[in-house]
mmCIF file of C-alpha atoms in Angstrom:
data_model
loop_
_atom_site.group_PDB
_atom_site.id
_atom_site.type_symbol
_atom_site.label_atom_id
_atom_site.label_comp_id
_atom_site.label_asym_id
_atom_site.label_seq_id
_atom_site.Cartn_x
_atom_site.Cartn_y
_atom_site.Cartn_z
ATOM 1 C CA GLU N 286 169.176 155.526 -62.072
ATOM 2 C CA PRO N 287 167.044 153.145 -59.769
ATOM 3 C CA GLU N 288 166.186 150.049 -61.075
ATOM 4 C CA VAL N 289 163.659 147.453 -61.423
ATOM 5 C CA THR N 290 164.920 143.701 -61.038
ATOM 6 C CA GLN N 291 163.561 140.431 -62.312
ATOM 7 C CA THR N 292 164.650 137.599 -61.805
ATOM 8 C CA PRO N 293 165.137 134.962 -63.635
ATOM 9 C CA SER N 294 165.914 136.202 -67.208
ATOM 10 C CA HIS N 295 164.514 133.488 -68.981
ATOM 11 C CA GLN N 296 162.328 129.873 -67.346
ATOM 12 C CA VAL N 297 161.509 126.858 -69.434
ATOM 13 C CA THR N 298 158.914 124.966 -67.268
ATOM 14 C CA GLN N 299 156.805 122.204 -67.814
ATOM 15 C CA MET N 300 153.057 122.098 -68.421
ATOM 16 C CA GLY N 301 151.558 121.636 -65.202
ATOM 17 C CA GLN N 302 154.590 122.992 -62.976
ATOM 18 C CA GLU N 303 154.008 125.717 -60.761
ATOM 19 C CA VAL N 304 156.526 128.423 -61.612
ATOM 20 C CA ILE N 305 157.632 131.732 -59.101
ATOM 21 C CA LEU N 306 159.160 135.138 -61.211
ATOM 22 C CA ARG N 307 160.248 137.413 -58.852
ATOM 23 C CA CYS N 308 161.300 141.141 -58.818
ATOM 24 C CA VAL N 309 162.899 143.735 -56.501
ATOM 25 C CA PRO N 310 161.054 147.188 -56.989
ATOM 26 C CA ILE N 311 162.531 150.322 -56.736
ATOM 27 C CA SER N 312 162.893 150.407 -52.460
ATOM 28 C CA ASN N 313 160.691 154.118 -52.446
ATOM 29 C CA HIS N 314 157.819 152.742 -54.660
ATOM 30 C CA LEU N 315 155.104 151.805 -53.086
ATOM 31 C CA TYR N 316 152.636 149.981 -55.670
ATOM 32 C CA PHE N 317 153.689 146.790 -57.471
ATOM 33 C CA TYR N 318 152.421 145.591 -60.800
ATOM 34 C CA TRP N 319 152.661 142.677 -63.049
ATOM 35 C CA TYR N 320 152.638 142.532 -66.517
ATOM 36 C CA ARG N 321 152.466 139.777 -69.440
ATOM 37 C CA GLN N 322 153.103 139.857 -73.212
ATOM 38 C CA ILE N 323 152.675 137.382 -74.573
ATOM 39 C CA LEU N 324 154.865 137.462 -78.350
ATOM 40 C CA GLY N 325 153.701 139.640 -80.923
ATOM 41 C CA GLN N 326 150.956 141.299 -78.556
ATOM 42 C CA LYS N 327 150.114 143.839 -76.383
ATOM 43 C CA VAL N 328 151.422 144.202 -72.723
ATOM 44 C CA GLU N 329 148.690 143.632 -70.745
ATOM 45 C CA PHE N 330 147.826 144.637 -67.142
ATOM 46 C CA LEU N 331 147.816 141.563 -64.394
ATOM 47 C CA VAL N 332 147.690 142.593 -61.070
ATOM 48 C CA SER N 333 148.334 145.677 -58.911
ATOM 49 C CA PHE N 334 149.316 145.332 -54.740
ATOM 50 C CA TYR N 335 149.565 148.054 -52.394
ATOM 51 C CA ASN N 336 149.991 147.599 -48.469
ATOM 52 C CA ASN N 337 150.304 144.514 -48.440
ATOM 53 C CA GLU N 338 147.304 143.277 -50.977
ATOM 54 C CA ILE N 339 145.664 142.827 -54.066
ATOM 55 C CA SER N 340 144.265 146.619 -55.030
ATOM 56 C CA GLU N 341 143.158 145.578 -58.527
ATOM 57 C CA LYS N 342 143.582 142.431 -61.134
ATOM 58 C CA SER N 343 142.508 141.838 -64.637
ATOM 59 C CA GLU N 344 140.192 138.926 -65.485
ATOM 60 C CA ILE N 345 143.161 137.435 -66.553
ATOM 61 C CA PHE N 346 144.583 136.968 -63.439
ATOM 62 C CA ASP N 347 142.650 134.211 -62.376
ATOM 63 C CA ASP N 348 143.040 131.634 -59.237
ATOM 64 C CA GLN N 349 146.034 129.798 -60.693
ATOM 65 C CA PHE N 350 148.118 133.196 -60.164
ATOM 66 C CA SER N 351 149.267 134.844 -56.321
ATOM 67 C CA VAL N 352 151.251 137.370 -55.628
ATOM 68 C CA GLU N 353 153.276 138.027 -52.557
ATOM 69 C CA ARG N 354 155.666 140.408 -50.900
ATOM 70 C CA PRO N 355 157.269 137.908 -48.726
ATOM 71 C CA ASP N 356 160.103 139.992 -47.063
ATOM 72 C CA GLY N 357 159.705 143.450 -47.745
ATOM 73 C CA SER N 358 161.918 143.340 -50.602
ATOM 74 C CA ASN N 359 160.857 141.147 -53.155
ATOM 75 C CA PHE N 360 157.528 140.960 -55.298
ATOM 76 C CA THR N 361 156.587 137.729 -56.359
ATOM 77 C CA LEU N 362 153.701 136.217 -59.311
ATOM 78 C CA LYS N 363 153.567 132.503 -58.712
ATOM 79 C CA ILE N 364 151.841 130.836 -61.545
ATOM 80 C CA ARG N 365 149.975 126.924 -59.676
ATOM 81 C CA SER N 366 150.040 124.929 -62.702
ATOM 82 C CA THR N 367 151.447 126.489 -65.926
ATOM 83 C CA LYS N 368 149.700 125.781 -69.145
ATOM 84 C CA LEU N 369 150.940 126.200 -72.551
ATOM 85 C CA GLU N 370 149.160 129.509 -73.228
ATOM 86 C CA ASP N 371 151.444 131.152 -70.012
ATOM 87 C CA SER N 372 153.914 131.550 -72.534
ATOM 88 C CA ALA N 373 154.807 134.988 -72.417
ATOM 89 C CA MET N 374 157.021 137.967 -71.207
ATOM 90 C CA TYR N 375 156.345 138.519 -67.772
ATOM 91 C CA PHE N 376 157.195 142.487 -66.346
ATOM 92 C CA CYS N 377 157.241 143.988 -62.586
ATOM 93 C CA ALA N 378 157.000 147.366 -62.469
ATOM 94 C CA SER N 379 156.744 149.620 -59.570
ATOM 95 C CA SER N 380 155.251 153.448 -58.692
ATOM 96 C CA GLU N 381 156.169 155.886 -56.620
ATOM 97 C CA ASP N 382 153.476 157.450 -54.934
ATOM 98 C CA GLY N 383 149.802 156.487 -54.107
ATOM 99 C CA THR N 384 148.784 158.204 -57.068
ATOM 100 C CA GLY N 385 149.418 156.038 -59.184
ATOM 101 C CA SER N 386 150.793 158.213 -61.858
ATOM 102 C CA PHE N 387 151.787 157.637 -65.050
ATOM 103 C CA TRP N 388 154.973 159.179 -65.165
ATOM 104 C CA GLY N 389 156.144 157.348 -61.980
ATOM 105 C CA TYR N 390 156.220 153.622 -63.990
ATOM 106 C CA THR N 391 159.306 152.057 -63.542
ATOM 107 C CA PHE N 392 159.082 148.570 -65.289
ATOM 108 C CA GLY N 393 161.951 145.614 -65.432
ATOM 109 C CA SER N 394 163.677 144.258 -67.994
ATOM 110 C CA GLY N 395 160.979 140.591 -67.807
ATOM 111 C CA THR N 396 161.476 137.109 -67.311
ATOM 112 C CA ARG N 397 160.987 135.313 -70.594
ATOM 113 C CA LEU N 398 158.615 131.974 -69.326
ATOM 114 C CA THR N 399 158.357 129.093 -71.794
ATOM 115 C CA VAL N 400 155.776 126.697 -71.151
ATOM 116 C CA VAL N 401 156.126 123.411 -72.874
ATOM 117 C CA LEU H 157 141.864 156.020 -69.244
ATOM 118 C CA ALA H 158 140.475 157.494 -72.231
ATOM 119 C CA LYS H 159 140.533 155.358 -75.695
ATOM 120 C CA THR H 160 143.367 156.831 -78.148
ATOM 121 C CA THR H 161 143.558 155.476 -81.917
ATOM 122 C CA GLN H 162 147.743 155.392 -83.518
ATOM 123 C CA PRO H 163 149.096 154.198 -86.398
ATOM 124 C CA ILE H 164 150.205 150.549 -85.571
ATOM 125 C CA SER H 165 153.807 150.901 -87.544
ATOM 126 C CA MET H 166 155.752 153.219 -89.092
ATOM 127 C CA ASP H 167 159.572 153.538 -91.136
ATOM 128 C CA SER H 168 161.628 155.928 -91.019
ATOM 129 C CA TYR H 169 165.657 156.556 -92.259
ATOM 130 C CA GLU H 170 168.355 157.263 -89.746
ATOM 131 C CA GLY H 171 168.547 161.240 -89.660
ATOM 132 C CA GLN H 172 164.641 161.725 -90.050
ATOM 133 C CA GLU H 173 162.297 163.432 -87.898
ATOM 134 C CA VAL H 174 159.759 161.213 -86.798
ATOM 135 C CA ASN H 175 156.033 162.336 -85.772
ATOM 136 C CA ILE H 176 153.891 159.919 -84.555
ATOM 137 C CA THR H 177 150.244 161.466 -83.765
ATOM 138 C CA CYS H 178 147.463 159.699 -81.178
ATOM 139 C CA SER H 179 143.597 160.527 -81.358
ATOM 140 C CA HIS H 180 142.088 160.934 -78.219
ATOM 141 C CA ASN H 181 138.781 162.910 -78.954
ATOM 142 C CA ASN H 182 137.014 161.496 -75.539
ATOM 143 C CA ILE H 183 140.646 163.310 -73.568
ATOM 144 C CA ALA H 184 138.756 164.533 -70.222
ATOM 145 C CA THR H 185 139.510 167.765 -68.825
ATOM 146 C CA ASN H 186 141.976 166.051 -65.960
ATOM 147 C CA ASP H 187 143.671 163.898 -68.149
ATOM 148 C CA TYR H 188 147.163 164.110 -68.865
ATOM 149 C CA ILE H 189 148.991 162.430 -72.411
ATOM 150 C CA THR H 190 151.570 159.990 -71.587
ATOM 151 C CA TRP H 191 153.937 158.332 -73.630
ATOM 152 C CA TYR H 192 155.809 155.081 -73.166
ATOM 153 C CA GLN H 193 158.603 153.426 -75.243
ATOM 154 C CA GLN H 194 159.550 149.516 -75.455
ATOM 155 C CA PHE H 195 162.644 148.499 -76.764
ATOM 156 C CA PRO H 196 162.258 144.663 -77.950
ATOM 157 C CA SER H 197 162.704 141.997 -74.942
ATOM 158 C CA GLN H 198 162.615 144.875 -72.920
ATOM 159 C CA GLY H 199 159.471 146.926 -70.151
ATOM 160 C CA PRO H 200 158.011 150.057 -70.912
ATOM 161 C CA ARG H 201 160.117 153.386 -70.561
ATOM 162 C CA PHE H 202 158.284 156.556 -69.652
ATOM 163 C CA ILE H 203 159.031 159.069 -72.519
ATOM 164 C CA ILE H 204 157.310 162.162 -72.277
ATOM 165 C CA GLN H 205 154.284 163.071 -70.402
ATOM 166 C CA GLY H 206 152.032 166.678 -71.528
ATOM 167 C CA TYR H 207 148.619 168.215 -70.427
ATOM 168 C CA LYS H 208 148.724 171.342 -73.192
ATOM 169 C CA THR H 209 150.805 172.997 -75.542
ATOM 170 C CA LYS H 210 154.755 171.627 -76.138
ATOM 171 C CA VAL H 211 157.029 169.898 -73.706
ATOM 172 C CA THR H 212 160.398 168.661 -74.629
ATOM 173 C CA ASN H 213 163.030 166.364 -73.130
ATOM 174 C CA GLU H 214 166.059 164.853 -73.975
ATOM 175 C CA VAL H 215 164.157 161.766 -75.761
ATOM 176 C CA ALA H 216 160.999 163.645 -77.479
ATOM 177 C CA SER H 217 159.203 166.641 -78.133
ATOM 178 C CA LEU H 218 155.235 166.740 -77.412
ATOM 179 C CA PHE H 219 153.066 169.096 -79.245
ATOM 180 C CA ILE H 220 149.474 169.361 -78.149
ATOM 181 C CA PRO H 221 147.159 171.246 -79.854
ATOM 182 C CA ALA H 222 144.245 173.974 -77.748
ATOM 183 C CA ASP H 223 141.421 171.315 -78.704
ATOM 184 C CA ARG H 224 143.585 168.252 -77.077
ATOM 185 C CA LYS H 225 142.097 165.843 -78.884
ATOM 186 C CA SER H 226 144.753 164.652 -80.146
ATOM 187 C CA SER H 227 148.604 165.091 -79.671
ATOM 188 C CA THR H 228 151.937 164.333 -81.515
ATOM 189 C CA LEU H 229 155.613 162.897 -80.278
ATOM 190 C CA SER H 230 158.427 163.628 -82.066
ATOM 191 C CA LEU H 231 161.652 162.386 -81.978
ATOM 192 C CA PRO H 232 164.304 164.426 -83.917
ATOM 193 C CA ARG H 233 167.025 162.810 -85.576
ATOM 194 C CA VAL H 234 166.299 159.365 -85.151
ATOM 195 C CA SER H 235 168.332 156.320 -84.878
ATOM 196 C CA LEU H 236 169.027 152.388 -85.613
ATOM 197 C CA SER H 237 168.553 152.812 -81.319
ATOM 198 C CA ASP H 238 164.858 154.211 -81.882
ATOM 199 C CA THR H 239 163.254 151.149 -83.254
ATOM 200 C CA ALA H 240 160.938 150.413 -80.658
ATOM 201 C CA VAL H 241 157.143 150.064 -79.857
ATOM 202 C CA TYR H 242 155.606 153.926 -78.660
ATOM 203 C CA TYR H 243 152.414 153.682 -76.556
ATOM 204 C CA CYS H 244 149.929 156.606 -76.339
ATOM 205 C CA LEU H 245 148.011 156.553 -73.115
ATOM 206 C CA VAL H 246 145.668 159.323 -72.018
ATOM 207 C CA GLY H 247 144.157 159.578 -68.245
ATOM 208 C CA ASP H 248 143.767 161.396 -65.021
ATOM 209 C CA GLU H 249 147.216 161.301 -62.874
ATOM 210 C CA VAL H 250 145.887 161.498 -59.817
ATOM 211 C CA SER H 251 142.894 159.461 -60.192
ATOM 212 C CA GLY H 252 144.584 157.145 -57.696
ATOM 213 C CA ASN H 253 146.069 153.822 -58.320
ATOM 214 C CA THR H 254 144.733 153.594 -61.636
ATOM 215 C CA PRO H 255 146.711 151.085 -63.460
ATOM 216 C CA LEU H 256 148.213 151.993 -66.749
ATOM 217 C CA VAL H 257 146.466 149.965 -69.736
ATOM 218 C CA PHE H 258 148.312 149.425 -73.299
ATOM 219 C CA GLY H 259 147.212 149.737 -76.425
ATOM 220 C CA LYS H 260 148.937 148.172 -79.394
ATOM 221 C CA GLY H 261 151.200 151.031 -80.014
ATOM 222 C CA THR H 262 153.054 152.374 -83.415
ATOM 223 C CA ARG H 263 155.947 149.733 -83.929
ATOM 224 C CA LEU H 264 158.659 152.685 -85.463
ATOM 225 C CA SER H 265 161.315 150.809 -87.779
ATOM 226 C CA VAL H 266 164.472 152.733 -87.902
ATOM 227 C CA ILE H 267 166.169 151.942 -90.997
ATOM 228 C CA ALA H 268 170.029 152.512 -91.949
#
């Protein structure tokens, strides 16, 4: 079964540092997403990406966040200057077609970001 | 997306059938009901989707009454590995790139 791959699985960074979280979506999927989950809380939508541009973003996705698809296979989330409250599990997801069908989402196993 | 209400948590013993009910009073005509499962330290995973009546797959069954204002996810003979958070989502499947928005879900704990 095709998978969404995320690296690293765990990253520790100092407050104020930049981090890049990496994802390899399923190859024939067209839509890409980042979500985050603070420990003990719900999964929160950050941003969706289609045709090399952001299609939707939440209020969480402020100027310190950016996304990129640098080479046609990777999908990255950059946090420019990390804060303690950015500590969370970050999930990448991709979906198959242009309808954004609810059943078509495949999530990765996540990157646990710890900001110290 | 229609607002949904589901229990915050449930406990069950191994081998029992578990039914998790989700209320969605404002469901629209074009909306589908979808359930996702999230194991600890993993991303959510699609398990089942339905529009009306009953849907069954190898993981679960989904029961939807005629008025569609609620739905019940049924897990037969649960095991310890079914311990997870279960999310009910309701929305129009063909509305374009509408991202999934998760609620708090139902935390199912299966006890030996």
